[in-house]
Short mmCIF file of C-alpha atoms in Angstrom, two decimals:
data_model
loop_
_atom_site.label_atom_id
_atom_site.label_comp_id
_atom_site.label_asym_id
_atom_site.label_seq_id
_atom_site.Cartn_x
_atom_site.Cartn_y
_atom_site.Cartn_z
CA UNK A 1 -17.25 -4.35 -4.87
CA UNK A 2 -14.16 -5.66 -6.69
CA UNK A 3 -12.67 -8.21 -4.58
CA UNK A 4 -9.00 -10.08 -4.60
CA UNK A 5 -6.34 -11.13 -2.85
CA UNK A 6 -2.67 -10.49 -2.46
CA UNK A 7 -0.92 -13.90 -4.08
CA UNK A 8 2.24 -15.45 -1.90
CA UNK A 9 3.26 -17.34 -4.90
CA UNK A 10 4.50 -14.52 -7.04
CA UNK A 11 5.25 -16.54 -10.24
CA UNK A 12 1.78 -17.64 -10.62
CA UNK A 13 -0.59 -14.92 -9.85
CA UNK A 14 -3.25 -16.53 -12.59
CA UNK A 15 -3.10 -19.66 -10.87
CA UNK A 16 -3.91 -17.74 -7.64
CA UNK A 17 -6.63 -15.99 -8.71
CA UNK A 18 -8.27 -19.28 -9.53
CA UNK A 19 -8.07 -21.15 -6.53
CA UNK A 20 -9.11 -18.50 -4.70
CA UNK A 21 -12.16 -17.54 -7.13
CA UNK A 22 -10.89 -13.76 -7.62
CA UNK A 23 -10.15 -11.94 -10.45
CA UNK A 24 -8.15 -9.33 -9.18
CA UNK A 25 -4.71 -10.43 -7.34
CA UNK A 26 -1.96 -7.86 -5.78
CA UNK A 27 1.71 -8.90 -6.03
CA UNK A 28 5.70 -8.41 -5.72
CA UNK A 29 7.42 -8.15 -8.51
CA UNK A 30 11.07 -8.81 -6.64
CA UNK A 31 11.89 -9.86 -3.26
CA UNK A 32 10.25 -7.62 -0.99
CA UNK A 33 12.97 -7.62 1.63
CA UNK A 34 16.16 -7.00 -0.81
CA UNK A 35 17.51 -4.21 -3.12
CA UNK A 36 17.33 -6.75 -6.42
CA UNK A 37 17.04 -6.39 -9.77
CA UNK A 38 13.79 -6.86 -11.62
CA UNK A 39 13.62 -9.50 -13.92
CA UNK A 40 10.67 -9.89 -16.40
CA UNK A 41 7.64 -11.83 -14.93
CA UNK A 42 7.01 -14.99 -16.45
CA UNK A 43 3.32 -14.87 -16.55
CA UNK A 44 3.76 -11.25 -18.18
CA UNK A 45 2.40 -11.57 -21.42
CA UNK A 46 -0.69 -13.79 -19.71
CA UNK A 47 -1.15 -11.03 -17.24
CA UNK A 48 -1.67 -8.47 -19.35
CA UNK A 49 -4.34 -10.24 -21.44
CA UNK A 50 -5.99 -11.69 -18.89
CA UNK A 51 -9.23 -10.57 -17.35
CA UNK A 52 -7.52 -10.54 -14.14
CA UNK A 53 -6.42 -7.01 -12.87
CA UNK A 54 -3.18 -6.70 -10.90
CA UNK A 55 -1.67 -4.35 -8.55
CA UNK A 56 2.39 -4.55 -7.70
CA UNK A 57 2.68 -4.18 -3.97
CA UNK A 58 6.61 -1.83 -4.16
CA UNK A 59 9.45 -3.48 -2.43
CA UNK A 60 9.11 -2.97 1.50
CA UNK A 61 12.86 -1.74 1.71
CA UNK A 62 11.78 1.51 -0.15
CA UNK A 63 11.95 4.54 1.94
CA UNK A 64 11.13 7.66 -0.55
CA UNK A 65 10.68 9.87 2.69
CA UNK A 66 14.28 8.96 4.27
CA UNK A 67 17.02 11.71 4.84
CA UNK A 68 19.95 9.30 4.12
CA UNK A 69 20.63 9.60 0.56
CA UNK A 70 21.74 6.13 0.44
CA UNK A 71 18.33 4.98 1.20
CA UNK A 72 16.10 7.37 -0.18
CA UNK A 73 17.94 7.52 -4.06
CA UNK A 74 17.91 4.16 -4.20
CA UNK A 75 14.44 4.13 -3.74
CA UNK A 76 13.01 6.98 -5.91
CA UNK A 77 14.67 4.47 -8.68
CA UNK A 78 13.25 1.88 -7.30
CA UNK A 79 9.85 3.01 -7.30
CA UNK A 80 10.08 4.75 -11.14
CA UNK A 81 11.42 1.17 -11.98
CA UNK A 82 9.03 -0.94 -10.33
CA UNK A 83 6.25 1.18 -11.74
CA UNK A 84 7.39 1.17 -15.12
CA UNK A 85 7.36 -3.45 -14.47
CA UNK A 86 3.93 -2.81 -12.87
CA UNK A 87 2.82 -1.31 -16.73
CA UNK A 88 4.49 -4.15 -18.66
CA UNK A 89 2.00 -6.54 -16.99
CA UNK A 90 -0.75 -4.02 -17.11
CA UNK A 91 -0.98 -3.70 -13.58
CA UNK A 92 -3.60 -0.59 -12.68
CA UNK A 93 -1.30 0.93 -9.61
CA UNK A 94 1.78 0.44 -7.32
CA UNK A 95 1.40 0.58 -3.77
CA UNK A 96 4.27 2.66 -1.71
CA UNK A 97 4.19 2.60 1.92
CA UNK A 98 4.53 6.79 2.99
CA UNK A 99 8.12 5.87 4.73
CA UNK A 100 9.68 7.82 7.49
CA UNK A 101 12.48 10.08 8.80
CA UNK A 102 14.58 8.68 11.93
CA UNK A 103 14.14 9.52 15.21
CA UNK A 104 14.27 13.36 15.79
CA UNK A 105 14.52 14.42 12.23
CA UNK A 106 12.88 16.98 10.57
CA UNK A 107 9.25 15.23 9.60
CA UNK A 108 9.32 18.58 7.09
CA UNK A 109 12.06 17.14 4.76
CA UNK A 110 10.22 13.64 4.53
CA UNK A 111 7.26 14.98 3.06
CA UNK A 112 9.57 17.83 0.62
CA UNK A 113 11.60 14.23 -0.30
CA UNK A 114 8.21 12.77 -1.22
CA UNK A 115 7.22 15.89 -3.11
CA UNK A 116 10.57 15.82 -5.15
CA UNK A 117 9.54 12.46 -6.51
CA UNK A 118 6.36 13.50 -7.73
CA UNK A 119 7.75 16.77 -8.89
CA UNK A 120 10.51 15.38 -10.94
CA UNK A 121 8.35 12.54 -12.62
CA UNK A 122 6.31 14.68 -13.94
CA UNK A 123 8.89 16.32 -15.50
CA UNK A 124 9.94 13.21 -16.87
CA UNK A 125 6.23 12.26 -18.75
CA UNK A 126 4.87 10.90 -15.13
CA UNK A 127 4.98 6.93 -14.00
CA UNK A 128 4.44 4.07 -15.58
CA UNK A 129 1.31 3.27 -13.66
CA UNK A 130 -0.68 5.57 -10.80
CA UNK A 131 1.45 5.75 -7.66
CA UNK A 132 -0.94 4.82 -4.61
CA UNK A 133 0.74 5.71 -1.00
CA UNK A 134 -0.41 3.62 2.03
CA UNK A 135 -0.76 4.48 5.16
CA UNK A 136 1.30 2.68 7.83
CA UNK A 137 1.21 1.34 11.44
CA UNK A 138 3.96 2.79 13.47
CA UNK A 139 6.49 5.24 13.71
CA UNK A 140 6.48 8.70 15.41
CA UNK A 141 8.33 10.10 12.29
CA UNK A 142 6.04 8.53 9.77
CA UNK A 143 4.45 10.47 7.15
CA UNK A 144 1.31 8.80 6.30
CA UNK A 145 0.37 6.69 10.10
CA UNK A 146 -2.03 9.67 11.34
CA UNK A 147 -4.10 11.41 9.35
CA UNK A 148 -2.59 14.94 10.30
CA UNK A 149 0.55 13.23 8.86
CA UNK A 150 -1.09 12.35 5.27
CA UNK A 151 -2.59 15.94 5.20
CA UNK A 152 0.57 17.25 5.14
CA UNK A 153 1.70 14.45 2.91
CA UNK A 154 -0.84 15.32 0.61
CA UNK A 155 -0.15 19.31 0.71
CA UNK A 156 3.37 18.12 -0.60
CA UNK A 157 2.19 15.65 -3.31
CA UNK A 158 -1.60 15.49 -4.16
CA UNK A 159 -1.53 18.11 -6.86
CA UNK A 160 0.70 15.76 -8.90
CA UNK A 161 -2.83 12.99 -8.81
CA UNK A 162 -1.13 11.08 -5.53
CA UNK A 163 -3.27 7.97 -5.34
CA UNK A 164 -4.21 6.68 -2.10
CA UNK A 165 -4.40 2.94 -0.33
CA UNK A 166 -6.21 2.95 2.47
CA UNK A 167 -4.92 -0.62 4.85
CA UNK A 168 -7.61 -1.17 7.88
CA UNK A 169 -5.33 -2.61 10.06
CA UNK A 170 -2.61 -0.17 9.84
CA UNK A 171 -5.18 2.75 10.30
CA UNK A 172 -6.37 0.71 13.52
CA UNK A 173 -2.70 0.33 14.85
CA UNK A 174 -1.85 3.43 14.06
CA UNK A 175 -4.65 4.56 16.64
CA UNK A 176 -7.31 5.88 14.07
CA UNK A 177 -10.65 5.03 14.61
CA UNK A 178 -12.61 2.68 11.77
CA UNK A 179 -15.92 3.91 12.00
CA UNK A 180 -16.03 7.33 9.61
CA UNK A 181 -12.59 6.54 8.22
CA UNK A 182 -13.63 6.73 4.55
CA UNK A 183 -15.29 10.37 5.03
CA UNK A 184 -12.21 11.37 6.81
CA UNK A 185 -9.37 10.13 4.68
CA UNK A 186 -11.33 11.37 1.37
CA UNK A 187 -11.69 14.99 3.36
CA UNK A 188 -7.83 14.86 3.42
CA UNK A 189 -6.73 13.14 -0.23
CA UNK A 190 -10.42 13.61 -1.94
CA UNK A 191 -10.24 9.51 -3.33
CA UNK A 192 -9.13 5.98 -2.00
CA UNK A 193 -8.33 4.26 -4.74
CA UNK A 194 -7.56 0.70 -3.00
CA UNK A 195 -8.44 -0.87 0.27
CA UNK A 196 -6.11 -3.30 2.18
CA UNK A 197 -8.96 -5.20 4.31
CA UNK A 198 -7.07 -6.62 7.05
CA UNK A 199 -8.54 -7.85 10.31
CA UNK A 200 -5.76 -6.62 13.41
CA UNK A 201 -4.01 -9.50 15.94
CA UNK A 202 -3.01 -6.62 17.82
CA UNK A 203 -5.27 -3.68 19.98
CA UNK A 204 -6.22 -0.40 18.75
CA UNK A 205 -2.81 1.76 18.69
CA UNK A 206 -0.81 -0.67 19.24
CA UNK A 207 1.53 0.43 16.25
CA UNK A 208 1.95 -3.12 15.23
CA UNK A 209 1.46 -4.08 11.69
CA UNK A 210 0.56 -8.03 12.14
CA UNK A 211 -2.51 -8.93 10.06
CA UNK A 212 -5.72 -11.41 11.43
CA UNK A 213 -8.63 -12.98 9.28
CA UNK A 214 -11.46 -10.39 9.33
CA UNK A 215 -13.77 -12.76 11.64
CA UNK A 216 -10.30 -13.23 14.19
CA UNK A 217 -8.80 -10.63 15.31
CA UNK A 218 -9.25 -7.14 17.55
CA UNK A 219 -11.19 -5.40 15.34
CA UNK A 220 -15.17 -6.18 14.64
CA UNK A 221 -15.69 -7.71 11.35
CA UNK A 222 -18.73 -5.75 10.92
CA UNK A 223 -17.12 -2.55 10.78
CA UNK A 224 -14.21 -3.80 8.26
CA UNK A 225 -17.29 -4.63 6.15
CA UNK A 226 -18.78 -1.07 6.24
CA UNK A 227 -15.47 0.12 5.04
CA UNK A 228 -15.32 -1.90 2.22
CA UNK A 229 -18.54 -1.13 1.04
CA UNK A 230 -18.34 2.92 1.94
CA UNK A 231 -15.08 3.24 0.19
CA UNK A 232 -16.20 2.43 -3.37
CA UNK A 233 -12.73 1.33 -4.05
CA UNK A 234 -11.15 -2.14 -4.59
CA UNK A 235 -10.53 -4.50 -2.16
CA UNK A 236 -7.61 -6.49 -1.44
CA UNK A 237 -7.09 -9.15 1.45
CA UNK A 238 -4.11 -9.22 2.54
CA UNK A 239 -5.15 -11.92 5.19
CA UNK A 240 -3.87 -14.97 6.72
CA UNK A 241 -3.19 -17.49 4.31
CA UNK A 242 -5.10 -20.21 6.15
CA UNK A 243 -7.78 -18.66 6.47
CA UNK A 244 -8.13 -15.97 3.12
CA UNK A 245 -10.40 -18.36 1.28
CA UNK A 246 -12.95 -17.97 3.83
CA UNK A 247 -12.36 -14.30 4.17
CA UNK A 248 -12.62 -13.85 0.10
CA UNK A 249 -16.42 -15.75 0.63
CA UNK A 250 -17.10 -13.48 3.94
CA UNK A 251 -16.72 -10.58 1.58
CA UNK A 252 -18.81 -12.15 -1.82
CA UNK A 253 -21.90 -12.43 0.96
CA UNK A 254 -22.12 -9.07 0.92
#
């Protein structure tokens, strides 16, 4: 089991790794919360020659799926852009949240916007790195919170080699049950090629995305364990920051 951590301080990812005794870190490469420009990373050239592997967490704002064409342009850029950053520190993915159409829209054109991407990529010579879509919390016009959402999310886009990022906690929100999950979602995608192991503060279905320590919060550690091992993939804590070092040696027990 490769095991690592998502880093708060961006700018020093390396530094990260080693207080945390990892050697695989997930990251931004721009503020999360803002439409900004990326700049090159300082620790770029280190990165990349490093035995530490990275994935780029995409920007949070990005909504490939949305109708509103000043939302959803701006992000197919976004994520061709962010991917290309993601290969220039030899990053092995980028992880894209599936999005969502508003309220009473047409859950059809969401997954034909995400199919566009893919389609017109590949036209293009592909991305600079795998493209792996999580699954999300809430949202009755998601496309990739229930699993009969990321079927048809992967009808639309999983011919084009769609990766896949399976997050614990937003699968538990989302009200789908932990125990079987990694049969099921590889039944509908055929791979998970990263796992978000996050412990919920919130109860099952609760559509809230709010992350707990895997020994403290709604869901039983024991059975975030037996997805992390079933999965074969990666794992990367996206915990608590006061308590991730302990979750980092919860997980090396195993």
């Amino acid at each position: 089991m490769r095991i690592g951590a998502h880093v708060r301080d961006s700018a020093d990812p390396l530094g990260s790794a080693a207080s945390f005794g990892v050697d695989f870190v997930q990251m931004f490469l721009t503020d999360p919360q803002k439409w900004e420009k990326l700049k090159p990373h300082p620790q770029g050239e280190e990165l990349k020659a490093s035995a530490v592997d990275v994935v780029v967490h995409s920007s949070y704002v990005l909504n490939v799926a949305s109708l509103n064409n000043r939302i959803r342009i701006p992000s197919r850029k976004a994520v061709i852009e962010q991917a290309a950053a993601a290969a220039e520190i030899g990053a092995i993915g980028l992880v894209v949240h599936g999005g969502h159409v508003r309220d009473g829209e047409d859950t059809a054109k969401g997954f034909e916007n995400w199919r566009k991407l893919f389609e017109r990529q590949a036209g293009e010579g592909g991305f600079g790195v795998p493209i792996f879509i999580e699954n999300t919390a809430g949202g009755d016009f998601a496309m990739a919170r229930r699993f009969d959402d990321i079927a048809r999310l992967w009808d639309a886009v999983g011919e084009f080699g769609a990766g896949f990022c399976l997050d614990t906690c937003h699968a538990w929100a989302g009200g789908e049950d932990l125990v079987g999950v990694v049969d099921r979602i590889k039944a509908i995608t055929g791979r998970i090629d990263l796992v978000h192991l996050n412990n919920s503060r919130d109860e099952f279905d609760s559509a809230r995305d709010r992350h707990a320590n895997l020994a403290g919060g709604t869901i039983d550690a024991e059975v975030l364990t037996a997805v992390a091992e079933a999965s074969g993939a990666p794992v990367i804590l996206e915990t608590p920051a006061e308590g991730l070092a302990d979750d980092v040696t919860l997980l090396k027990g195993l």
